[in-house]
Amino acid sequence: HTAQRGRMLYVPRIWPDPGGPRVLGTMQILTLVLCSCSGKTTALPWDLPGNSSWEHQGGLVFIHTESSLYSLPCSPIEMEVAHPTYRWVQDRAASRLFSVTKEGHLIFQHFQAGDSGNYSCTISYMKHGVPVSQTFHYSIFGYHVLGGLDTVLLFHSKFCEDERTKRFLRDLQDKLRQLEIKQHCKLHLTATFCFPSLNNPSDDFIVQVQLEVSLFGPHWDEHCNSQDVEMVTDCYRKTVRHNLGQVQLALTRFFKEHKSFHITGPDIPSSNFTNEFVGFLKTKECSGGYGQTKQLQRCLDCCIVCPPGTSSPPKTSQCSPCPVGTYSPIYGVAFCTPCKDGMITRVPGASSMMDCVKKERIKQAVSIVHRIPVLILIMLPALLALNFLFILSSCYWFYREYRVSSSRASKITGRTTRVEMVTSFFRIPRQGPQAGPDAGPTSDTSDVDTSASQGGNEEPTDGAPSPAVTSNLAAVTDEAAPVLTQEDRKDTF
């Protein structure tokens, strides 16, 4: 078992599954108390097997690019169990062999962006004769601190862009490989240009070579052994600054010692490439396939690996979704993979080749979407006509109901008017009390009950109607009640 190095950046979080034995129920607590009082041996809550399978969320884990050694335990807490077995799996379909210690630690050496992903570790053991398993889930992301070096080299040559130039570039890379190992860095040839020289354009050419220096070569972090997150991140930054200066001095010395490169071979004539200029530019940009997503709170300027469905070209600082027609199935992709001919993705951000479908299906779906406005325009006049007819019919029925209700109201009003007219004709004047024998009739009148016109009995009144009123009533209706004379009134008394 190799010694663990300080390469872990994670905050363990233990969240038992809701179905797991977290808290005893009320009945279990009562049973525990009763058994304790009776003197029987009781098991503590955390000793009860309960559910034989538990699920835990281990948290996010950040591993620096090209870490010399990274050790991830199966459980983020110390567990004392007898004869446990460990099983690590990754969420990818492709099978992979893992380096696991006897303590169940997953070992990464020279961590790469493609090692990122979702990992799970299941620890199995026996407890009280019952098989128990606990599974811990981790999301692992690669990252790197900022720091790099761009180098520009100018060489004089008699030839330009032919087989001799290609041979020269291969020879240059072979000689620089020894420098990479010594300085714990990586040198990438990013571009070459060839153009005529200003001094002698017809017989002299300039070959421009651009090199990108990555400071995260093998064993670059051999001095950073701290287990503390903040201390190890600070150590990474200091190491990058130190390595920048060392690599720059080493390259300057190298091209002073290798001023001229002699190229020869059986199939090409002999030629020389003479170095005339070496320039350096310190950079603070993310590597290809990384972006500043600010997921690592303790290092907000660090570059985090781009997840599947996104990409980040070199010299960019953001992970962008794959455009339509492309996909990226793994972590740390600089450029998305185009779909096969005649296929396209429905939306940006595809993470699998299965997301690529034939263009004909997309065209059919797009044509249907485009036809919807045309269909709406065709159906709109019909809908407007139906709405207009509905409004007319509603107005017609409203008008008809209004006419019927108006006629009924007029009939009722007519009847009421006639009744009032008849009643007004039955208003009989009363004769007031006489002050003396010579006193005339008074102007007081009394209303006659309308029931008298229907043959009802009329109560006697103190005053007698005048002959004029009697004759008028007889002339208006034949059904008027008979008028009592004075002699009749005496008989009634």
Tab-separated table of C-alpha atoms in Angstrom:
chain	number	residue	atom	x	y	z
A	1	HIS	CA	0.000	0.000	0.000
A	2	THR	CA	1.523	3.269	-1.115
A	3	ALA	CA	1.454	6.302	1.125
A	4	GLN	CA	-1.436	8.689	0.578
A	5	ARG	CA	-0.655	12.076	-0.908
A	6	GLY	CA	-2.605	15.284	-0.312
A	7	ARG	CA	-4.693	15.406	-3.480
A	8	MET	CA	-8.218	15.279	-2.113
A	9	LEU	CA	-10.495	18.282	-2.237
A	10	TYR	CA	-13.941	17.316	-0.994
A	11	VAL	CA	-16.345	17.916	1.828
A	12	PRO	CA	-17.892	14.616	2.932
A	13	ARG	CA	-21.641	14.689	3.451
A	14	ILE	CA	-23.359	11.649	4.938
A	15	TRP	CA	-27.056	11.581	4.179
A	16	PRO	CA	-28.648	8.214	5.035
A	17	ASP	CA	-31.427	7.000	2.802
A	18	PRO	CA	-34.904	7.915	4.110
A	19	GLY	CA	-35.638	4.208	4.404
A	20	GLY	CA	-32.514	3.599	6.517
A	21	PRO	CA	-32.492	3.166	10.327
A	22	ARG	CA	-31.934	6.762	11.381
A	23	VAL	CA	-34.344	7.328	14.252
A	24	LEU	CA	-36.259	4.817	16.366
A	25	GLY	CA	-40.031	5.010	16.237
A	26	THR	CA	-42.131	5.660	19.324
A	27	MET	CA	-42.930	1.983	19.862
A	28	GLN	CA	-39.262	1.034	19.528
A	29	ILE	CA	-38.272	3.607	22.150
A	30	LEU	CA	-40.916	2.323	24.557
A	31	THR	CA	-39.753	-1.244	23.990
A	32	LEU	CA	-36.151	-0.186	24.655
A	33	VAL	CA	-37.134	1.500	27.937
A	34	LEU	CA	-39.252	-1.445	29.113
A	35	CYS	CA	-36.542	-3.971	28.337
A	36	SER	CA	-34.001	-1.841	30.189
A	37	CYS	CA	-36.231	-1.694	33.264
A	38	SER	CA	-36.802	-5.443	33.207
A	39	GLY	CA	-33.049	-6.105	33.217
A	40	LYS	CA	-32.860	-7.584	29.725
A	41	THR	CA	-29.909	-6.764	27.488
A	42	THR	CA	-30.897	-4.314	24.771
A	43	ALA	CA	-29.127	-3.288	21.598
A	44	LEU	CA	-28.412	0.368	20.978
A	45	PRO	CA	-30.186	2.003	18.033
A	46	TRP	CA	-27.042	2.177	15.903
A	47	ASP	CA	-26.369	-1.524	16.528
A	48	LEU	CA	-29.711	-2.614	15.102
A	49	PRO	CA	-29.310	-3.853	11.516
A	50	GLY	CA	-32.716	-2.539	10.427
A	51	ASN	CA	-32.345	-2.120	6.673
A	52	SER	CA	-29.537	-4.186	5.135
A	53	SER	CA	-28.766	-1.626	2.410
A	54	TRP	CA	-27.913	2.040	2.915
A	55	GLU	CA	-27.286	4.830	0.414
A	56	HIS	CA	-25.067	7.853	1.161
A	57	GLN	CA	-24.159	10.937	-0.838
A	58	GLY	CA	-20.421	11.273	-0.463
A	59	GLY	CA	-20.234	14.757	-2.028
A	60	LEU	CA	-18.151	16.491	-4.695
A	61	VAL	CA	-14.507	15.578	-5.141
A	62	PHE	CA	-12.000	17.785	-7.009
A	63	ILE	CA	-8.707	16.343	-8.211
A	64	HIS	CA	-5.984	18.458	-9.767
A	65	THR	CA	-4.768	17.589	-13.251
A	66	GLU	CA	-1.732	15.299	-13.297
A	67	SER	CA	-1.849	14.713	-9.555
A	68	SER	CA	0.950	12.320	-8.695
A	69	LEU	CA	-1.252	10.304	-6.362
A	70	TYR	CA	-4.852	10.673	-5.275
A	71	SER	CA	-6.434	8.363	-2.709
A	72	LEU	CA	-10.222	8.358	-2.219
A	73	PRO	CA	-11.567	6.248	0.668
A	74	CYS	CA	-14.722	4.244	0.190
A	75	SER	CA	-16.309	5.879	3.224
A	76	PRO	CA	-15.611	9.483	4.221
A	77	ILE	CA	-15.845	8.448	7.887
A	78	GLU	CA	-13.984	5.818	9.862
A	79	MET	CA	-15.921	2.546	9.951
A	80	GLU	CA	-14.875	-0.333	12.182
A	81	VAL	CA	-16.423	-3.439	10.645
A	82	ALA	CA	-15.191	-7.003	10.453
A	83	HIS	CA	-13.943	-8.422	7.144
A	84	PRO	CA	-15.414	-5.833	4.752
A	85	THR	CA	-15.329	-6.134	0.970
A	86	TYR	CA	-15.183	-3.139	-1.365
A	87	ARG	CA	-16.539	-2.659	-4.863
A	88	TRP	CA	-15.967	0.482	-6.972
A	89	VAL	CA	-18.010	1.222	-10.103
A	90	GLN	CA	-18.312	4.144	-12.503
A	91	ASP	CA	-21.446	5.374	-14.240
A	92	ARG	CA	-20.068	4.727	-17.722
A	93	ALA	CA	-21.155	1.766	-19.792
A	94	ALA	CA	-17.581	0.754	-20.620
A	95	SER	CA	-15.990	-1.492	-18.014
A	96	ARG	CA	-12.809	-0.284	-16.358
A	97	LEU	CA	-10.251	-1.725	-13.983
A	98	PHE	CA	-9.636	0.294	-10.823
A	99	SER	CA	-6.632	0.386	-8.555
A	100	VAL	CA	-8.027	-0.270	-5.068
A	101	THR	CA	-6.084	-0.794	-1.847
A	102	LYS	CA	-6.978	-3.421	0.741
A	103	GLU	CA	-8.532	-0.631	2.829
A	104	GLY	CA	-10.887	0.126	-0.064
A	105	HIS	CA	-9.189	3.356	-1.223
A	106	LEU	CA	-9.485	4.194	-4.930
A	107	ILE	CA	-6.102	5.256	-6.322
A	108	PHE	CA	-5.585	7.709	-9.221
A	109	GLN	CA	-2.124	8.299	-10.634
A	110	HIS	CA	-1.546	11.175	-13.085
A	111	PHE	CA	-5.212	12.134	-13.037
A	112	GLN	CA	-6.607	13.166	-16.433
A	113	ALA	CA	-9.755	15.068	-17.383
A	114	GLY	CA	-11.328	11.875	-18.757
A	115	ASP	CA	-11.119	10.277	-15.305
A	116	SER	CA	-13.857	12.625	-14.091
A	117	GLY	CA	-17.337	11.234	-13.569
A	118	ASN	CA	-19.729	9.690	-11.047
A	119	TYR	CA	-18.269	6.918	-8.907
A	120	SER	CA	-19.854	4.613	-6.318
A	121	CYS	CA	-18.266	2.403	-3.694
A	122	THR	CA	-20.174	-0.355	-1.906
A	123	ILE	CA	-18.820	-1.758	1.347
A	124	SER	CA	-20.334	-5.112	2.395
A	125	TYR	CA	-19.992	-6.848	5.769
A	126	MET	CA	-21.876	-8.966	8.340
A	127	LYS	CA	-23.587	-7.411	11.350
A	128	HIS	CA	-25.384	-9.544	13.968
A	129	GLY	CA	-25.471	-12.346	11.422
A	130	VAL	CA	-27.204	-10.143	8.844
A	131	PRO	CA	-25.450	-9.104	5.577
A	132	VAL	CA	-25.241	-5.309	5.401
A	133	SER	CA	-24.063	-3.068	2.564
A	134	GLN	CA	-23.477	0.661	2.416
A	135	THR	CA	-22.989	2.547	-0.836
A	136	PHE	CA	-21.271	5.935	-1.101
A	137	HIS	CA	-21.674	8.075	-4.228
A	138	TYR	CA	-19.088	10.630	-5.389
A	139	SER	CA	-18.993	13.146	-8.240
A	140	ILE	CA	-15.358	13.593	-9.268
A	141	PHE	CA	-14.188	16.627	-11.258
A	142	GLY	CA	-10.727	17.434	-12.533
A	143	TYR	CA	-9.416	20.986	-12.168
A	144	HIS	CA	-6.239	23.019	-12.461
A	145	VAL	CA	-4.925	26.321	-11.137
A	146	LEU	CA	-4.148	29.093	-13.602
A	147	GLY	CA	-0.684	29.390	-15.109
A	148	GLY	CA	1.026	28.714	-18.435
A	149	LEU	CA	3.693	29.847	-20.872
A	150	ASP	CA	3.514	30.548	-24.617
A	151	THR	CA	6.799	30.448	-26.561
A	152	VAL	CA	7.518	31.862	-30.044
A	153	LEU	CA	10.599	30.622	-31.976
A	154	LEU	CA	11.968	32.009	-35.274
A	155	PHE	CA	14.330	29.969	-37.497
A	156	HIS	CA	16.081	30.897	-40.746
A	157	SER	CA	15.997	28.330	-43.543
A	158	LYS	CA	16.560	27.988	-47.275
A	159	PHE	CA	13.439	25.975	-47.678
A	160	CYS	CA	9.817	26.459	-46.713
A	161	GLU	CA	6.958	24.043	-46.123
A	162	ASP	CA	8.440	20.914	-47.603
A	163	GLU	CA	9.620	17.545	-46.303
A	164	ARG	CA	12.720	19.063	-44.738
A	165	THR	CA	10.618	21.422	-42.587
A	166	LYS	CA	8.495	18.509	-41.351
A	167	ARG	CA	11.653	16.570	-40.492
A	168	PHE	CA	13.000	19.581	-38.592
A	169	LEU	CA	9.843	19.903	-36.491
A	170	ARG	CA	9.929	16.214	-35.558
A	171	ASP	CA	13.589	16.511	-34.548
A	172	LEU	CA	12.818	19.616	-32.463
A	173	GLN	CA	10.050	17.850	-30.553
A	174	ASP	CA	12.284	14.829	-29.862
A	175	LYS	CA	14.984	17.031	-28.314
A	176	LEU	CA	12.462	19.009	-26.261
A	177	ARG	CA	11.073	15.798	-24.768
A	178	GLN	CA	14.135	15.474	-22.576
A	179	LEU	CA	13.514	18.993	-21.310
A	180	GLU	CA	9.901	18.072	-20.452
A	181	ILE	CA	10.977	15.210	-18.214
A	182	LYS	CA	13.573	17.311	-16.425
A	183	GLN	CA	11.299	20.320	-15.839
A	184	HIS	CA	8.088	18.322	-15.120
A	185	CYS	CA	6.196	20.157	-17.869
A	186	LYS	CA	4.541	19.464	-21.219
A	187	LEU	CA	5.376	21.203	-24.513
A	188	HIS	CA	2.752	21.262	-27.262
A	189	LEU	CA	3.547	22.482	-30.787
A	190	THR	CA	0.443	24.508	-31.587
A	191	ALA	CA	1.258	26.193	-34.952
A	192	THR	CA	3.941	26.751	-37.608
A	193	PHE	CA	4.197	29.471	-40.260
A	194	CYS	CA	6.629	29.944	-43.116
A	195	PHE	CA	7.185	33.238	-44.968
A	196	PRO	CA	9.992	34.949	-46.967
A	197	SER	CA	12.702	36.836	-45.090
A	198	LEU	CA	12.859	40.630	-45.410
A	199	ASN	CA	16.661	40.576	-45.932
A	200	ASN	CA	16.690	38.131	-48.825
A	201	PRO	CA	13.139	37.235	-49.894
A	202	SER	CA	14.214	35.076	-52.841
A	203	ASP	CA	16.722	32.860	-51.024
A	204	ASP	CA	15.906	33.032	-47.307
A	205	PHE	CA	12.791	32.048	-45.354
A	206	ILE	CA	11.571	32.399	-41.775
A	207	VAL	CA	9.961	29.423	-40.034
A	208	GLN	CA	7.876	30.500	-37.030
A	209	VAL	CA	7.148	27.856	-34.389
A	210	GLN	CA	4.692	28.349	-31.524
A	211	LEU	CA	4.931	26.202	-28.397
A	212	GLU	CA	2.428	26.008	-25.537
A	213	VAL	CA	3.977	25.070	-22.199
A	214	SER	CA	1.811	23.277	-19.658
A	215	LEU	CA	3.297	23.250	-16.172
A	216	PHE	CA	1.392	20.119	-15.145
A	217	GLY	CA	3.739	17.404	-16.297
A	218	PRO	CA	4.561	14.143	-14.492
A	219	HIS	CA	5.459	14.701	-10.802
A	220	TRP	CA	4.965	18.466	-11.052
A	221	ASP	CA	3.355	18.468	-7.555
A	222	GLU	CA	5.900	16.337	-5.749
A	223	HIS	CA	6.423	19.068	-3.129
A	224	CYS	CA	2.720	19.428	-2.229
A	225	ASN	CA	1.873	16.769	0.342
A	226	SER	CA	-0.553	18.623	2.608
A	227	GLN	CA	-3.892	17.075	3.538
A	228	ASP	CA	-5.459	20.496	4.101
A	229	VAL	CA	-7.506	21.860	1.208
A	230	GLU	CA	-6.412	25.480	1.493
A	231	MET	CA	-2.761	24.593	2.087
A	232	VAL	CA	-2.577	22.237	-0.887
A	233	THR	CA	-4.211	24.813	-3.202
A	234	ASP	CA	-1.722	27.477	-2.092
A	235	CYS	CA	1.064	24.978	-2.682
A	236	TYR	CA	-0.186	24.386	-6.220
A	237	ARG	CA	-0.127	28.118	-6.972
A	238	LYS	CA	3.386	28.542	-5.577
A	239	THR	CA	4.594	25.534	-7.541
A	240	VAL	CA	3.168	26.957	-10.769
A	241	ARG	CA	4.900	30.310	-10.237
A	242	HIS	CA	8.180	28.611	-9.458
A	243	ASN	CA	7.956	26.250	-12.445
A	244	LEU	CA	7.179	29.145	-14.790
A	245	GLY	CA	10.502	30.779	-14.075
A	246	GLN	CA	12.400	27.497	-14.205
A	247	VAL	CA	10.922	26.449	-17.560
A	248	GLN	CA	11.634	29.870	-19.077
A	249	LEU	CA	15.307	29.692	-18.032
A	250	ALA	CA	15.570	26.108	-19.257
A	251	LEU	CA	14.177	26.963	-22.711
A	252	THR	CA	16.484	29.976	-23.052
A	253	ARG	CA	19.513	27.816	-22.213
A	254	PHE	CA	18.338	25.045	-24.532
A	255	PHE	CA	18.156	27.268	-27.639
A	256	LYS	CA	21.489	28.841	-26.848
A	257	GLU	CA	23.014	25.373	-26.814
A	258	HIS	CA	21.010	24.259	-29.870
A	259	LYS	CA	21.487	27.270	-32.108
A	260	SER	CA	21.324	25.307	-35.349
A	261	PHE	CA	19.476	22.129	-36.292
A	262	HIS	CA	21.079	20.114	-39.093
A	263	ILE	CA	18.602	18.024	-41.065
A	264	THR	CA	19.781	15.276	-43.392
A	265	GLY	CA	18.560	11.957	-44.719
A	266	PRO	CA	18.789	9.492	-47.594
A	267	ASP	CA	15.747	10.926	-49.353
A	268	ILE	CA	16.283	14.664	-48.688
A	269	PRO	CA	19.271	16.993	-49.193
A	270	SER	CA	21.145	18.406	-46.196
A	271	SER	CA	19.818	21.686	-44.728
A	272	ASN	CA	20.137	23.867	-41.621
A	273	PHE	CA	17.517	25.621	-39.467
A	274	THR	CA	19.136	28.386	-37.406
A	275	ASN	CA	17.413	29.848	-34.377
A	276	GLU	CA	17.285	33.666	-34.300
A	277	PHE	CA	14.656	34.564	-31.682
A	278	VAL	CA	13.018	33.128	-28.555
A	279	GLY	CA	10.048	34.931	-26.959
A	280	PHE	CA	7.928	34.112	-23.902
A	281	LEU	CA	4.435	35.136	-22.802
A	282	LYS	CA	3.026	34.160	-19.409
A	283	THR	CA	-0.666	33.264	-19.593
A	284	LYS	CA	-3.496	32.675	-17.133
A	285	GLU	CA	-6.010	30.815	-19.248
A	286	CYS	CA	-7.855	27.538	-18.941
A	287	SER	CA	-6.611	24.523	-20.830
A	288	GLY	CA	-8.741	23.023	-23.577
A	289	GLY	CA	-11.717	21.192	-22.071
A	290	TYR	CA	-11.718	23.282	-18.866
A	291	GLY	CA	-13.723	26.330	-17.833
A	292	GLN	CA	-14.126	28.638	-14.848
A	293	THR	CA	-17.440	27.309	-13.580
A	294	LYS	CA	-16.685	28.395	-9.980
A	295	GLN	CA	-17.782	25.054	-8.510
A	296	LEU	CA	-14.713	24.875	-6.290
A	297	GLN	CA	-15.500	27.495	-3.660
A	298	ARG	CA	-11.972	27.529	-2.205
A	299	CYS	CA	-10.465	28.288	-5.613
A	300	LEU	CA	-12.898	30.411	-7.626
A	301	ASP	CA	-10.321	31.249	-10.303
A	302	CYS	CA	-9.511	27.570	-10.891
A	303	CYS	CA	-10.553	25.873	-14.121
A	304	ILE	CA	-13.013	22.963	-13.750
A	305	VAL	CA	-13.340	20.200	-16.327
A	306	CYS	CA	-16.247	20.587	-18.771
A	307	PRO	CA	-18.962	17.900	-18.295
A	308	PRO	CA	-20.426	15.824	-21.161
A	309	GLY	CA	-22.533	17.870	-23.563
A	310	THR	CA	-20.187	20.871	-23.310
A	311	SER	CA	-16.762	21.855	-24.634
A	312	SER	CA	-14.145	24.561	-24.203
A	313	PRO	CA	-11.578	25.282	-26.939
A	314	PRO	CA	-8.065	26.334	-25.879
A	315	LYS	CA	-7.651	29.929	-24.719
A	316	THR	CA	-11.283	30.075	-23.579
A	317	SER	CA	-12.487	30.288	-20.012
A	318	GLN	CA	-16.067	29.004	-20.281
A	319	CYS	CA	-17.676	25.636	-20.981
A	320	SER	CA	-20.266	26.038	-23.750
A	321	PRO	CA	-23.010	23.583	-24.822
A	322	CYS	CA	-22.257	21.618	-27.963
A	323	PRO	CA	-23.873	23.275	-31.007
A	324	VAL	CA	-26.707	21.561	-32.862
A	325	GLY	CA	-25.305	18.697	-34.922
A	326	THR	CA	-22.498	17.861	-32.439
A	327	TYR	CA	-22.107	16.012	-29.132
A	328	SER	CA	-19.495	15.282	-26.438
A	329	PRO	CA	-19.823	12.029	-24.458
A	330	ILE	CA	-16.930	12.490	-22.001
A	331	TYR	CA	-15.446	15.074	-19.648
A	332	GLY	CA	-12.805	17.573	-20.728
A	333	VAL	CA	-13.575	17.924	-24.443
A	334	ALA	CA	-12.044	20.877	-26.304
A	335	PHE	CA	-14.208	20.401	-29.430
A	336	CYS	CA	-17.516	18.573	-29.809
A	337	THR	CA	-17.820	15.589	-32.163
A	338	PRO	CA	-19.961	16.158	-35.293
A	339	CYS	CA	-22.805	13.755	-36.013
A	340	LYS	CA	-22.527	11.442	-38.993
A	341	ASP	CA	-23.554	12.623	-42.438
A	342	GLY	CA	-27.277	13.139	-42.758
A	343	MET	CA	-27.795	13.303	-38.981
A	344	ILE	CA	-28.298	16.167	-36.569
A	345	THR	CA	-29.188	16.776	-32.921
A	346	ARG	CA	-32.527	18.260	-31.935
A	347	VAL	CA	-31.164	20.715	-29.360
A	348	PRO	CA	-27.738	21.991	-28.258
A	349	GLY	CA	-25.847	20.243	-25.477
A	350	ALA	CA	-26.050	16.647	-26.729
A	351	SER	CA	-23.940	14.210	-24.695
A	352	SER	CA	-24.369	10.981	-26.663
A	353	MET	CA	-24.203	9.744	-30.213
A	354	MET	CA	-27.744	8.451	-29.658
A	355	ASP	CA	-28.888	12.077	-29.628
A	356	CYS	CA	-28.087	12.313	-33.353
A	357	VAL	CA	-31.165	11.667	-35.517
A	358	LYS	CA	-31.809	11.846	-39.230
A	359	LYS	CA	-32.387	15.268	-40.667
A	360	GLU	CA	-35.625	14.110	-42.324
A	361	ARG	CA	-37.239	13.674	-38.899
A	362	ILE	CA	-36.144	17.138	-37.858
A	363	LYS	CA	-37.444	18.555	-41.137
A	364	GLN	CA	-40.800	16.833	-40.641
A	365	ALA	CA	-41.095	18.219	-37.141
A	366	VAL	CA	-40.048	21.683	-38.341
A	367	SER	CA	-42.486	21.531	-41.273
A	368	ILE	CA	-45.319	20.655	-38.893
A	369	VAL	CA	-44.370	23.556	-36.652
A	370	HIS	CA	-44.214	25.865	-39.666
A	371	ARG	CA	-47.624	24.672	-40.875
A	372	ILE	CA	-49.300	25.551	-37.613
A	373	PRO	CA	-49.482	29.310	-38.389
A	374	VAL	CA	-50.907	28.526	-41.863
A	375	LEU	CA	-53.548	26.275	-40.343
A	376	ILE	CA	-54.412	28.978	-37.860
A	377	LEU	CA	-54.837	31.499	-40.692
A	378	ILE	CA	-57.080	29.062	-42.575
A	379	MET	CA	-59.237	28.294	-39.540
A	380	LEU	CA	-59.395	31.867	-38.275
A	381	PRO	CA	-62.184	33.065	-40.678
A	382	ALA	CA	-64.313	30.037	-39.795
A	383	LEU	CA	-63.804	30.657	-36.100
A	384	LEU	CA	-64.701	34.325	-36.517
A	385	ALA	CA	-67.848	33.402	-38.479
A	386	LEU	CA	-68.899	30.937	-35.780
A	387	ASN	CA	-68.332	33.551	-33.099
A	388	PHE	CA	-70.383	36.079	-35.110
A	389	LEU	CA	-73.258	33.616	-35.526
A	390	PHE	CA	-73.127	32.819	-31.825
A	391	ILE	CA	-73.340	36.508	-30.952
A	392	LEU	CA	-76.297	37.025	-33.358
A	393	SER	CA	-78.175	34.020	-31.986
A	394	SER	CA	-77.548	35.196	-28.437
A	395	CYS	CA	-78.884	38.659	-29.305
A	396	TYR	CA	-81.949	37.138	-31.032
A	397	TRP	CA	-82.844	34.945	-28.063
A	398	PHE	CA	-82.270	37.836	-25.693
A	399	TYR	CA	-84.533	40.078	-27.773
A	400	ARG	CA	-87.200	37.378	-27.963
A	401	GLU	CA	-87.154	36.828	-24.200
A	402	TYR	CA	-87.322	40.571	-23.732
A	403	ARG	CA	-90.429	40.835	-25.978
A	404	VAL	CA	-92.210	37.999	-24.151
A	405	SER	CA	-91.419	39.446	-20.751
A	406	SER	CA	-92.486	42.927	-21.934
A	407	SER	CA	-95.851	41.655	-23.221
A	408	ARG	CA	-96.528	39.850	-19.957
A	409	ALA	CA	-95.636	42.932	-17.998
A	410	SER	CA	-97.944	45.098	-20.170
A	411	LYS	CA	-100.859	42.692	-19.627
A	412	ILE	CA	-100.350	42.742	-15.887
A	413	THR	CA	-100.055	46.525	-15.962
A	414	GLY	CA	-103.315	46.795	-17.989
A	415	ARG	CA	-105.218	44.659	-15.556
A	416	THR	CA	-103.906	46.664	-12.648
A	417	THR	CA	-104.941	49.912	-14.364
A	418	ARG	CA	-108.474	48.680	-15.000
A	419	VAL	CA	-108.843	47.557	-11.420
A	420	GLU	CA	-107.656	50.952	-10.234
A	421	MET	CA	-110.119	52.677	-12.577
A	422	VAL	CA	-113.002	50.580	-11.318
A	423	THR	CA	-111.940	51.209	-7.761
A	424	SER	CA	-111.796	54.937	-8.338
A	425	PHE	CA	-115.405	54.870	-9.513
A	426	PHE	CA	-116.460	53.305	-6.242
A	427	ARG	CA	-115.194	56.200	-4.157
A	428	ILE	CA	-118.489	57.227	-2.311
A	429	PRO	CA	-118.607	60.544	-0.474
A	430	ARG	CA	-119.458	60.436	3.202
A	431	GLN	CA	-121.945	62.814	4.841
A	432	GLY	CA	-120.426	64.384	7.872
A	433	PRO	CA	-122.270	64.975	11.175
A	434	GLN	CA	-124.919	67.642	10.933
A	435	ALA	CA	-124.575	70.635	13.195
A	436	GLY	CA	-128.231	71.308	13.006
A	437	PRO	CA	-131.375	70.608	11.036
A	438	ASP	CA	-130.477	73.241	8.464
A	439	ALA	CA	-126.968	72.006	7.920
A	440	GLY	CA	-126.269	70.693	4.424
A	441	PRO	CA	-124.329	67.596	3.494
A	442	THR	CA	-120.661	67.690	4.162
A	443	SER	CA	-117.990	67.122	1.578
A	444	ASP	CA	-116.610	64.003	3.339
A	445	THR	CA	-116.859	60.812	1.330
A	446	SER	CA	-116.160	57.229	2.179
A	447	ASP	CA	-114.657	54.521	-0.022
A	448	VAL	CA	-116.911	51.622	-0.895
A	449	ASP	CA	-115.453	48.114	-0.640
A	450	THR	CA	-114.927	46.561	-4.060
A	451	SER	CA	-116.539	43.380	-2.802
A	452	ALA	CA	-119.872	45.168	-2.982
A	453	SER	CA	-119.664	44.974	-6.792
A	454	GLN	CA	-119.465	41.190	-6.475
A	455	GLY	CA	-122.565	40.910	-4.233
A	456	GLY	CA	-120.778	41.078	-0.883
A	457	ASN	CA	-122.384	42.522	2.227
A	458	GLU	CA	-121.644	46.158	2.835
A	459	GLU	CA	-121.316	47.567	6.278
A	460	PRO	CA	-123.665	50.507	6.979
A	461	THR	CA	-122.265	53.957	6.825
A	462	ASP	CA	-123.309	57.076	8.635
A	463	GLY	CA	-123.735	59.121	5.492
A	464	ALA	CA	-126.081	58.445	2.553
A	465	PRO	CA	-125.030	58.786	-1.013
A	466	SER	CA	-126.422	61.609	-3.040
A	467	PRO	CA	-128.875	60.849	-5.849
A	468	ALA	CA	-126.347	62.030	-8.433
A	469	VAL	CA	-123.725	59.514	-7.313
A	470	THR	CA	-126.310	56.724	-7.207
A	471	SER	CA	-127.461	57.397	-10.740
A	472	ASN	CA	-123.857	57.517	-12.006
A	473	LEU	CA	-123.062	54.150	-10.442
A	474	ALA	CA	-126.160	52.609	-11.960
A	475	ALA	CA	-125.156	53.908	-15.341
A	476	VAL	CA	-121.559	52.570	-15.186
A	477	THR	CA	-122.256	48.930	-14.341
A	478	ASP	CA	-125.212	46.667	-13.938
A	479	GLU	CA	-123.400	44.614	-11.293
A	480	ALA	CA	-123.119	47.465	-8.794
A	481	ALA	CA	-124.353	46.749	-5.292
A	482	PRO	CA	-127.821	48.163	-4.503
A	483	VAL	CA	-127.862	51.420	-2.662
A	484	LEU	CA	-129.698	51.277	0.628
A	485	THR	CA	-132.340	53.881	1.347
A	486	GLN	CA	-132.832	55.487	4.664
A	487	GLU	CA	-135.833	53.313	5.414
A	488	ASP	CA	-133.832	50.163	4.719
A	489	ARG	CA	-131.082	51.348	6.953
A	490	LYS	CA	-133.548	51.837	9.748
A	491	ASP	CA	-134.761	48.293	9.290
A	492	THR	CA	-131.256	46.971	9.591
A	493	PHE	CA	-130.726	48.582	12.858
